Coordinates of C-alpha atoms and ligand atoms in Angstrom, one line a residue:
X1 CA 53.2 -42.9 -120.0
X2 CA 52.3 -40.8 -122.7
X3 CA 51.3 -41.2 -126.3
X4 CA 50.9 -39.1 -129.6
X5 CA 48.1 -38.4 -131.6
X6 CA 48.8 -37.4 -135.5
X7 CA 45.7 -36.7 -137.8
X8 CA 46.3 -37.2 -141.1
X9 CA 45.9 -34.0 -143.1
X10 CA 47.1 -31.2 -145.7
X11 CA 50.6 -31.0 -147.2
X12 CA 53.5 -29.6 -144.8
X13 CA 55.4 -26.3 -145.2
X14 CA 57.9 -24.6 -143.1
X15 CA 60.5 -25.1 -141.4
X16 CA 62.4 -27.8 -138.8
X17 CA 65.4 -26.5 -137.0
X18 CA 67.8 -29.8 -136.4
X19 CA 69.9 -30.5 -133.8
X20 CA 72.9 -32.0 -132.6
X21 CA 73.2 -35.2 -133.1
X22 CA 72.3 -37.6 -130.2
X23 CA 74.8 -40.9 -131.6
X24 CA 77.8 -37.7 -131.6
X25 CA 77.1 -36.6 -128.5
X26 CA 76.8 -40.4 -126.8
X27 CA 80.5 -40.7 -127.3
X28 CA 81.6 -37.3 -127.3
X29 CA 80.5 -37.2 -123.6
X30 CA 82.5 -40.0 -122.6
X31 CA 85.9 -38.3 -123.6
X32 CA 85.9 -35.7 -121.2
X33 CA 87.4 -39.0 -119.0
X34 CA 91.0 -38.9 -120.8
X35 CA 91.4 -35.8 -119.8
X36 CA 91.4 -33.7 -116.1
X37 CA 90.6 -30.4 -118.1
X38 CA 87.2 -29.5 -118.9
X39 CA 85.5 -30.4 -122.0
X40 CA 82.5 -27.9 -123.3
X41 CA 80.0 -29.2 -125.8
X42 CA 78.0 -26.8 -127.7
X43 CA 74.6 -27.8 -130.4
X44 CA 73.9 -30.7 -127.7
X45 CA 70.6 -32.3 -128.2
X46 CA 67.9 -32.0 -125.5
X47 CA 67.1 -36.1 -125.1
X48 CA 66.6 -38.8 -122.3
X49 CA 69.6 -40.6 -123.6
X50 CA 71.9 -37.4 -122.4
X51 CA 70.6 -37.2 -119.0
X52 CA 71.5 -41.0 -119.0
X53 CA 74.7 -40.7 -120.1
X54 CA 75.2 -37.5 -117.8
X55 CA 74.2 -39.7 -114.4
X56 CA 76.6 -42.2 -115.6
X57 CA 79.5 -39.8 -116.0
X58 CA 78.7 -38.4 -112.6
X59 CA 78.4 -41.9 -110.9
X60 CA 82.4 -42.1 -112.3
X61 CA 82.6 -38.5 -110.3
X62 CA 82.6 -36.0 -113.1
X63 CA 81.3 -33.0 -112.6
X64 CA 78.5 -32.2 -115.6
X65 CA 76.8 -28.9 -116.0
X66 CA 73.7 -28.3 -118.5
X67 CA 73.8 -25.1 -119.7
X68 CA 72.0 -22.6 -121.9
X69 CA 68.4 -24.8 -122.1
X70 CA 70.6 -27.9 -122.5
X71 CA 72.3 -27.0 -125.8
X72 CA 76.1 -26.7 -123.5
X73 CA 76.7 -29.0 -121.7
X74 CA 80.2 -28.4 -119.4
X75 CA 82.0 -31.3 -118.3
X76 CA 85.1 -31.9 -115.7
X77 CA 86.7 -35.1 -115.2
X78 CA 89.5 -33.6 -112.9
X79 CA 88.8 -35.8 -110.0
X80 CA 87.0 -39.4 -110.5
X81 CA 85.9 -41.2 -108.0
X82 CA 86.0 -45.3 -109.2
X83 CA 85.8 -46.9 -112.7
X84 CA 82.8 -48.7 -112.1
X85 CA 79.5 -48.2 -114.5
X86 CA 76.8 -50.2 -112.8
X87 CA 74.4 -52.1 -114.4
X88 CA 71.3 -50.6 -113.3
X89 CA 72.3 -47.5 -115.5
X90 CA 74.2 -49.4 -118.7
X91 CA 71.0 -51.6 -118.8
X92 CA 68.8 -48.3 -119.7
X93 CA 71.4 -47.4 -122.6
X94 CA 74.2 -49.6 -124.2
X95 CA 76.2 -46.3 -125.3
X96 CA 77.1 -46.7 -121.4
X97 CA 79.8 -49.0 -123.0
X98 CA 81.8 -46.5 -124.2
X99 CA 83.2 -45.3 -120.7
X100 CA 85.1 -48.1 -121.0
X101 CA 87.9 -47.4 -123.2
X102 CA 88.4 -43.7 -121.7
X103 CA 88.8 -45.5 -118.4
X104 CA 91.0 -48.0 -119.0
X105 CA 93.0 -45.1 -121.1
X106 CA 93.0 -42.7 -117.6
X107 CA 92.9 -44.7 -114.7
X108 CA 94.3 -48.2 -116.2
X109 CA 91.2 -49.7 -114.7
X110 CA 87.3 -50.3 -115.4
X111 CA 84.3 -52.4 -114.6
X112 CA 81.8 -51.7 -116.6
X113 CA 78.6 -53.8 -116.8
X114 CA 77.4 -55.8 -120.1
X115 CA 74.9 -53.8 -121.3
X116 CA 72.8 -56.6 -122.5
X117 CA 70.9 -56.8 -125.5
X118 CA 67.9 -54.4 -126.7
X119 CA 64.5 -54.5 -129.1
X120 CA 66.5 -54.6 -132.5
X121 CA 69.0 -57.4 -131.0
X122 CA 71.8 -59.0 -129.1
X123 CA 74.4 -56.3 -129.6
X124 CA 77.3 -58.3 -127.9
X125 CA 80.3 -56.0 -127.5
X126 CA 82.9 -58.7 -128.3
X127 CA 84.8 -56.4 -131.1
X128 CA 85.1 -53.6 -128.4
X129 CA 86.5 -55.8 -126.0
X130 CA 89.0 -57.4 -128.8
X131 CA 90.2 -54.1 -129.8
X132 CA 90.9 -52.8 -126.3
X133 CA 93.0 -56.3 -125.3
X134 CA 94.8 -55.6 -129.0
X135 CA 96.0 -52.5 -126.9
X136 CA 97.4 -54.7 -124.1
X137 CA 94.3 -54.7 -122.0
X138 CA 93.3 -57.6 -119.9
X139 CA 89.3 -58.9 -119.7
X140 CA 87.7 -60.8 -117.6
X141 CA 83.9 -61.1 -118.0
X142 CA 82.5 -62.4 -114.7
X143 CA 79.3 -61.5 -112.8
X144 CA 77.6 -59.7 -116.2
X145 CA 80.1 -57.0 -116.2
X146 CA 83.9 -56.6 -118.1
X147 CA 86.6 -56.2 -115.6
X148 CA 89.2 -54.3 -117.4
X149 CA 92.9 -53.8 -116.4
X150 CA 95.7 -52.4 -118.4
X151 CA 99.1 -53.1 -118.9
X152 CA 101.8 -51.5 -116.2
X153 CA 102.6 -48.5 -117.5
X154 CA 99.4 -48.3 -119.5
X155 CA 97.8 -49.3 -122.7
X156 CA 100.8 -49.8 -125.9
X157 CA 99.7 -48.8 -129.8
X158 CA 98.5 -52.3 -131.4
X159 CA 96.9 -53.0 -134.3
X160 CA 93.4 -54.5 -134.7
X161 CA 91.4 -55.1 -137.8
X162 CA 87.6 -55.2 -137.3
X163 CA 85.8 -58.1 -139.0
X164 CA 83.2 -56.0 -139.4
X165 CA 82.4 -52.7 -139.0
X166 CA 81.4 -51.3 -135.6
X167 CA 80.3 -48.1 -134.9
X168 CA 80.6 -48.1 -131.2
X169 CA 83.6 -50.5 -131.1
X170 CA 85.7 -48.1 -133.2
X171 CA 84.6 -45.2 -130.9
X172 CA 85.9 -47.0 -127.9
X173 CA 89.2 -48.0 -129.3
X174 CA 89.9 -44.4 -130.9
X175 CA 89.2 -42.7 -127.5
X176 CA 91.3 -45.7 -125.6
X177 CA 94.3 -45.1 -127.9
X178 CA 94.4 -41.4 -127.8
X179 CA 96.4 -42.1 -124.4
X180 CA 98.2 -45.3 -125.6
X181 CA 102.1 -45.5 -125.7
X182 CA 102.7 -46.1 -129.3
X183 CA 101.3 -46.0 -132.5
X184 CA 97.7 -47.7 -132.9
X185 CA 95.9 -48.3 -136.3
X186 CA 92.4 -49.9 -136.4
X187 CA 91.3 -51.4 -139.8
X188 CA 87.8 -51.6 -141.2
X189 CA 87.0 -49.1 -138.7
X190 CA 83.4 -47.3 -138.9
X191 CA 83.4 -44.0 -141.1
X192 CA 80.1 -42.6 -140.0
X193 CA 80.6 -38.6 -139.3
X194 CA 79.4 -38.9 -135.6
X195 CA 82.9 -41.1 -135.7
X196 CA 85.0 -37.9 -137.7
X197 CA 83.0 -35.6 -135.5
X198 CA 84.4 -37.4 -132.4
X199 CA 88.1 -37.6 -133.7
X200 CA 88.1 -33.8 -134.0
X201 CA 87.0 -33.5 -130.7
X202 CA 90.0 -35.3 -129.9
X203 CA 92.7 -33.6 -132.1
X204 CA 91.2 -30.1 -130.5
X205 CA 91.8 -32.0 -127.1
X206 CA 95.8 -32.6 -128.5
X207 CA 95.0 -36.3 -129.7
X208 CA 97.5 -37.7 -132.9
X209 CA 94.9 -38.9 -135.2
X210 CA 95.2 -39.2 -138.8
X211 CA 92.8 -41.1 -141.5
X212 CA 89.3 -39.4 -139.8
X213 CA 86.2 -41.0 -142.1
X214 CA 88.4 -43.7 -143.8
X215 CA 88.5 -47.3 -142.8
X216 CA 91.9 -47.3 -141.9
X217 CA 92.4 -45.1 -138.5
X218 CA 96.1 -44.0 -136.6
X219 CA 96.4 -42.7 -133.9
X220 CA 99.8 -41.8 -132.4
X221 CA 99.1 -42.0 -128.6
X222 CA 100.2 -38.8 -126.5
X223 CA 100.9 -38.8 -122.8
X224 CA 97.8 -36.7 -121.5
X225 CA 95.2 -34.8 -123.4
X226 CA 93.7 -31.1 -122.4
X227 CA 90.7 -29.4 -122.5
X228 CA 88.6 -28.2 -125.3
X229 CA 85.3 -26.5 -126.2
X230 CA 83.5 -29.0 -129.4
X231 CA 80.6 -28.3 -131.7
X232 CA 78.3 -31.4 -131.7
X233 CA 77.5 -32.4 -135.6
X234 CA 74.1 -32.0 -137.1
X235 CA 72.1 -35.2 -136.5
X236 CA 72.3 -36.9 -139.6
X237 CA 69.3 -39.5 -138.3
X238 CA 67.2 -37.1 -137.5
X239 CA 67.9 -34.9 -140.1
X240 CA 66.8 -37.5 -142.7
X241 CA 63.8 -38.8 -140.2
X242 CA 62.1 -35.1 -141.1
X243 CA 62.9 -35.1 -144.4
X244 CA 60.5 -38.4 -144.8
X245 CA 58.0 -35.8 -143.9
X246 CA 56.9 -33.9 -146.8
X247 CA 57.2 -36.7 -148.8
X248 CA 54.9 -38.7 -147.5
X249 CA 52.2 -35.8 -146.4
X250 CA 52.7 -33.3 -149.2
X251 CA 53.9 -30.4 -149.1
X252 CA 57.6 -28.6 -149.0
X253 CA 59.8 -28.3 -145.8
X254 CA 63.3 -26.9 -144.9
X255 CA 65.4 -28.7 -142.8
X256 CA 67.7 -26.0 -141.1
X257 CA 71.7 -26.8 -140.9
X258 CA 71.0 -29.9 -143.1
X259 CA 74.0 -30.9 -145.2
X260 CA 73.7 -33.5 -148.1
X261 CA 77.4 -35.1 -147.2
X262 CA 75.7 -36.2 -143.6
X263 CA 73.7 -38.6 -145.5
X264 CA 74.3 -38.5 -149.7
X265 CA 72.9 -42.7 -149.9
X266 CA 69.6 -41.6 -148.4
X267 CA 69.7 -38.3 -150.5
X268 CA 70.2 -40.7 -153.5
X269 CA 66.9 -43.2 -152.8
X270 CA 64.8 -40.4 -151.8
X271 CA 65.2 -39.0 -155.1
X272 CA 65.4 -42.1 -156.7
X273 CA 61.8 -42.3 -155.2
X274 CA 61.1 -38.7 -156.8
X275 CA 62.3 -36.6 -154.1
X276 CA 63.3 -33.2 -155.3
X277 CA 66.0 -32.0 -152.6
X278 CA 67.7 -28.7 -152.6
X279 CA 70.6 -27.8 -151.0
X280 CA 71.1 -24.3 -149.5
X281 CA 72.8 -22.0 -146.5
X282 CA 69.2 -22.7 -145.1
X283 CA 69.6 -26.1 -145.2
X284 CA 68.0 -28.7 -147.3
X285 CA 64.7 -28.1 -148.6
X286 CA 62.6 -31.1 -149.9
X287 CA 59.4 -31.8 -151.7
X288 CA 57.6 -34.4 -153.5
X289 CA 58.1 -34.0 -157.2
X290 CA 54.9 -35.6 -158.6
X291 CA 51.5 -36.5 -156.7
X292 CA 53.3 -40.1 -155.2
X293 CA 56.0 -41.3 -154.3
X294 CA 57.4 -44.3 -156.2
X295 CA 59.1 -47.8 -155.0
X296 CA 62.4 -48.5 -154.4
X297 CA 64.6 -51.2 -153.2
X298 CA 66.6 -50.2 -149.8
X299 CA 69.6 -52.7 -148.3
X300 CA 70.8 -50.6 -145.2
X301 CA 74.9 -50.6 -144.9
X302 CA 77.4 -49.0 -142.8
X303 CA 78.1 -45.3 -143.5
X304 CA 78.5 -44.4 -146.5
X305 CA 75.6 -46.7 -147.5
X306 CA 72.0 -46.3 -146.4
X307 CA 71.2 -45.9 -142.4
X308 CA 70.3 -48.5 -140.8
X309 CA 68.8 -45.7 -138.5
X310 CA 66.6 -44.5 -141.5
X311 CA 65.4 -48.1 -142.6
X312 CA 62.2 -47.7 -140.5
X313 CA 61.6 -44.2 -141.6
X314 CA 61.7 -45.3 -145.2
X315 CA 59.7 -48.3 -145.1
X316 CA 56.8 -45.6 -143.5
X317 CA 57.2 -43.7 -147.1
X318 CA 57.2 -47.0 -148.7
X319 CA 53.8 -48.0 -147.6
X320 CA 52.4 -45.1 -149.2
X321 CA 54.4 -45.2 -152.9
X322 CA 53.1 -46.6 -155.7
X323 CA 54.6 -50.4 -156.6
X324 CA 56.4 -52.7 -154.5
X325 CA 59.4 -52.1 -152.4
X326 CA 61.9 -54.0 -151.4
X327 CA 64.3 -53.6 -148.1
X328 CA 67.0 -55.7 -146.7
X329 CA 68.1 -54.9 -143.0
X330 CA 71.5 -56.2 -143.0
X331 CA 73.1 -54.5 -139.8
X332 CA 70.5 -55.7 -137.3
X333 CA 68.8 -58.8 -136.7
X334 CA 65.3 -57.4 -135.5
X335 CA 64.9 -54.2 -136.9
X336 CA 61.3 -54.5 -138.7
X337 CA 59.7 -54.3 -135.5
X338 CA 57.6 -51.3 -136.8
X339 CA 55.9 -53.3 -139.3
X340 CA 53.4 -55.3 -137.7
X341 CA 52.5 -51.6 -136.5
X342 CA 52.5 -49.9 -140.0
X343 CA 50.1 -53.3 -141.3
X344 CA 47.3 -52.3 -138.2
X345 CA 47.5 -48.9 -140.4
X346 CA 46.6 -50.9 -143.7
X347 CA 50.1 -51.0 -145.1
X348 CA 51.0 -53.9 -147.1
X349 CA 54.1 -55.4 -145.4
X350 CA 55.6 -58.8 -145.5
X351 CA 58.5 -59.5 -143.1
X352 CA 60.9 -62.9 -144.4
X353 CA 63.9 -62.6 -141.5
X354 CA 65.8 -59.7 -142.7
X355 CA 64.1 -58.9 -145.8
X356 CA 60.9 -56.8 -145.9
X357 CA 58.5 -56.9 -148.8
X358 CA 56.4 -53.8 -149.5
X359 CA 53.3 -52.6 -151.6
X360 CA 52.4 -49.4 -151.3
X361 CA 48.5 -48.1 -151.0
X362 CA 46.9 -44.9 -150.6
X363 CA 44.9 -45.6 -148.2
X364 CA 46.9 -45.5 -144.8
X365 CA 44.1 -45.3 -141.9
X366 CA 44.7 -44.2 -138.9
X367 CA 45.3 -46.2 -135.4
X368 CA 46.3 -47.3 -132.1
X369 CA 49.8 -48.4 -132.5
X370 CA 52.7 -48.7 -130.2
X371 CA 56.4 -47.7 -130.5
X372 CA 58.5 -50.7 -130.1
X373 CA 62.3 -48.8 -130.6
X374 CA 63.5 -45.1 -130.9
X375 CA 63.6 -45.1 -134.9
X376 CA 60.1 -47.2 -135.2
X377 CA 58.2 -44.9 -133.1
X378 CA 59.2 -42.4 -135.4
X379 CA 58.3 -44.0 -138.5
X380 CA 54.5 -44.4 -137.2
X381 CA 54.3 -40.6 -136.9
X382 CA 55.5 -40.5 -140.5
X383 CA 52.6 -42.4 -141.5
X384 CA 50.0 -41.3 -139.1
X385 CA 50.9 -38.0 -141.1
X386 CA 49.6 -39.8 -144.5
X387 CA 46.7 -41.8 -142.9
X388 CA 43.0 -40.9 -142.7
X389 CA 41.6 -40.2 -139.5
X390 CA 44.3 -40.0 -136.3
X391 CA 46.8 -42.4 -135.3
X392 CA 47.4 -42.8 -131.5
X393 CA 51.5 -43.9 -131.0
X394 CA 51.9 -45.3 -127.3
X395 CA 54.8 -45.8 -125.6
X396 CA 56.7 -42.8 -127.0
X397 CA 59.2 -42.8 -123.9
X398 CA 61.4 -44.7 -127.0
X399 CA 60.9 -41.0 -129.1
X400 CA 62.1 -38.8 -126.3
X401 CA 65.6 -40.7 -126.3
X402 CA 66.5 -39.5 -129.7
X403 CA 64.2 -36.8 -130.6
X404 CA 63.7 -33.5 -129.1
X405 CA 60.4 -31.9 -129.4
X406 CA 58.7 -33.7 -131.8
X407 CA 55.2 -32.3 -131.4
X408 CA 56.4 -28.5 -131.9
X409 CA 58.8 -29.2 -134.8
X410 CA 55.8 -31.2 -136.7
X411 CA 53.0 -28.8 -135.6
X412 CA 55.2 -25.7 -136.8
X413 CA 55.5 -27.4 -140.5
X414 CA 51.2 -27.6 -140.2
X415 CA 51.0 -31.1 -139.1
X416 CA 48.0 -31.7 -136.4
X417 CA 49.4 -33.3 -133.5
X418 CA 49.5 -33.3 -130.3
X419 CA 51.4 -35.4 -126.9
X420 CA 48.7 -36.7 -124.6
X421 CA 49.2 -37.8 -121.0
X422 CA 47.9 -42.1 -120.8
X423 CA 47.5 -41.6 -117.1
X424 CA 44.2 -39.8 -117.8
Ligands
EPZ1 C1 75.5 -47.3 -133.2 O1 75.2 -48.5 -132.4 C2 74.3 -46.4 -133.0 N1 74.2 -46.0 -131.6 C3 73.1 -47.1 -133.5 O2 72.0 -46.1 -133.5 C4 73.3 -47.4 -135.0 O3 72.2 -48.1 -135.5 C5 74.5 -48.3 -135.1 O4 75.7 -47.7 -134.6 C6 74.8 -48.7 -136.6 O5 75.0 -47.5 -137.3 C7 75.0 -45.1 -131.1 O6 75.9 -44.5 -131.7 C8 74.8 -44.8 -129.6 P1 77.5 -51.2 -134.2 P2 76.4 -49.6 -132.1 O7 78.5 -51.6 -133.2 O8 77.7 -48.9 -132.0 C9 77.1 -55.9 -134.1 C10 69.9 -45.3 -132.9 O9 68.8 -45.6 -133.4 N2 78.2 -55.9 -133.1 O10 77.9 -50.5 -135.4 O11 75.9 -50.5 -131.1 C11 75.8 -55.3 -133.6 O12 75.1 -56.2 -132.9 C12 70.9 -46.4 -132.6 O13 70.3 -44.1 -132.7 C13 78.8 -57.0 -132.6 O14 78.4 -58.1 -133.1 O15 76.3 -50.4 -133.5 C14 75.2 -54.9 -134.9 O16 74.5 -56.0 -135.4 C15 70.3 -47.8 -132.8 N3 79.8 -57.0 -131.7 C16 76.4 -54.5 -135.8 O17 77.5 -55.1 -135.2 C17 80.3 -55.8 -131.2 O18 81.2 -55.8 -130.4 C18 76.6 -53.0 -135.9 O19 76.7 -52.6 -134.6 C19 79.7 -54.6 -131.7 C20 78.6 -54.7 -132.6

């Protein structure tokens, strides 16, 4: 296993190229089942959680090519050879789920196994498996996995309303009704852009979709979708995770192909916090405005509020503002797992169920800590780049499944740090 080592030091300055966002490409990748033409992806992330989701794909018999240092990646779907996603694969990421609706959409059939629960919480996938039987399909959980079957003659148009909003569920059910007879609308559907980014994958693939990043979604199914060559959207997550950065070590940093619209909540508390954030061809370019940051009070939403996916990132900036902060984590049930990690540090957290209560100090200091999620071991960097001395993150197999080369886009800005091998 390996771990990182940030010193805390001077202010930052540069420049972080972004990439393509790994919660796009997750369900983007899938889609190449509805169709036997080939699907291209362009701006792919280079991340653990694609080479996951590209075994799966294969397992189902697609053919997957990684092209051009991983930023293509060519897919084929032409001949599949079962509908079966194994456990032993969904158990490593629960975006396996979304094979699902494409399956039942191509081949009228899936099993696909549970994908169990994770670090931030239970993540049941009832609302996926309600939207696809609102389409005709027929479940039947039994030995941990969700045998799927649809209709003779294949999925119909239904209608399903969402108690709440799912990200993943809405993904599933817009792919699955793509290929469904009939008109389909899903209300209270998820409007996050990795969701638009997705539906115009699938209107360049010949899908009938109208009402893209609204809550109300309708898609008019077609009989067979073709192939199509899609540029993967800018990672809003990781976007916003850099643009912590400079506000917490100092300093002035461009993020390149950042765009305020990916994330205009975050924008909004970061300068609330005295952020000063402009927006240019070259991206977005932030710094601190005064010596500290200040506090602010944070309740994470679905998109277009405040990330979830950012909540950790900010708390990290938190620590080091000046007054007390205040954040409510109201999409997940565990999701403050970082904090126990940020106190070692000297930060002033304290954790009520899904609240967080936070005073911030100048005086981070730096130590051993571990990564307990993806977003978490992120926000320990973030404040091992404000704490005296170094920080030593373990565990940072959770970084590599959303971030691509951490070390060289932080050490390019002037941060000191460094990846070290555990193993001696
Ligand atoms: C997606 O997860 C993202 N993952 C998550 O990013 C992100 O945090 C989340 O959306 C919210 O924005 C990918 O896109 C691969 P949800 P997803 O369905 O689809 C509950 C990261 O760090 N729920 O919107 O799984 C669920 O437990 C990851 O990149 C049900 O109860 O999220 C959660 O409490 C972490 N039943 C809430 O809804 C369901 O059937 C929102 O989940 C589905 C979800």
């Amino acid at each position: 296993m390996d771990s990182i080592l940030v010193t805390g030091g001077g202010p930052l300055s540069g420049t972080i190229p972004i990439a393509g966002a790994k919660n796009a490409c997750l369900t983007l990748m899938p889609a190449t089942l509805l169709s036997d033409e080939p699907l291209t992806l362009t701006n792919a992330p280079r991340l653990s959680d694609i080479r996951t989701m590209t075994s799966l794909l294969e397992s189902l018999g697609a053919e997957v090519s990684s092209l051009s240092d991983g930023l293509v990646i060519a897919m084929s779907s032409h001949a599949l050879n079962g509908a079966r996603a194994d456990y032993d694969i969904v158990r490593k990421m629960r975006a396996s789920i979304l094979v699902l609706g494409p399956l039942l959409a191509r081949l009228g059939e899936a099993v696909v196994s549970l994908p169990g629960g994770c670090a931030i919480g239970a993540r049941p996938v009832d609302l996926h498996l309600k939207a696809l039987e609102a389409m005709g399909a027929e479940l039947d959980l039994r030995d941990g996995y969700v045998h799927a079957k649809a209709p003779k003659g294949g999925l119909r148009g239904g209608t399903f309303e969402f108690p709440f909003v799912s990200v993943g569920a809405t993904e599933n059910a817009l792919m699955a009704a793509t290929l469904a007879r009939g008109t389909t609308v899903l209300k209270n559907a998820a409007r996050e852009p990795e969701i638009v980014d997705l539906g115009h994958c699938l209107q360049a693939m010949g899908a009938q979709i109208d009402g893209l990043g609204t809550s109300t979604i309708t898609i008019e199914g077609v009989d067979r979708l073709h192939g199509a060559t899609h540029r993967v959207v800018t990672d809003r997550i990781e976007l916003g995770s850099y643009m912590v950065a400079p506000l917490i070590a100092g300093g002035e940093v461009t993020c390149a192909g950042g765009r305020r619209d990916l994330l205009e909540a975050f924008c909004q508390k970061l300068e609330a916090a005295g952020a000063e954030i402009t927006e240019s061809d070259a991206g977005l370019t932030v710094r601190r405005a005064g010596e500290r940051m200040r506090a602010v009070d944070v309740t994470t939403e679905p998109f277009p509020g405040f990330p979830t996916d950012l909540q950790a990132q900010m708390m990290a900036m938190l620590c080091t503002a000046e007054g007390a902060s205040h954040l409510e984590e109201k999409i997940f049930e565990n999701r403050f797992m970082h904090a126990p990690e940020l106190i070692r540090m000297g930060a002033h957290v304290d954790v009520r169920g899904g609240s967080a209560h936070v005073i911030g100090t100048d005086r981070l200091r730096g130590a051993q800590v571990m990564a307990t999620d993806l977003r978490a071991s992120f926000s320990l960097i973030l404040a091992g780049l404000a704490a005296e001395g170094t920080t030593k993150v373990g565990r940072v197999y959770h970084l590599d499944r959303g971030y691509e080369r951490v070390v060289q886009k932080l050490s390019g800005v002037g941060a000191q740090i460094a990846r070290v091998s555990d193993d001696g």
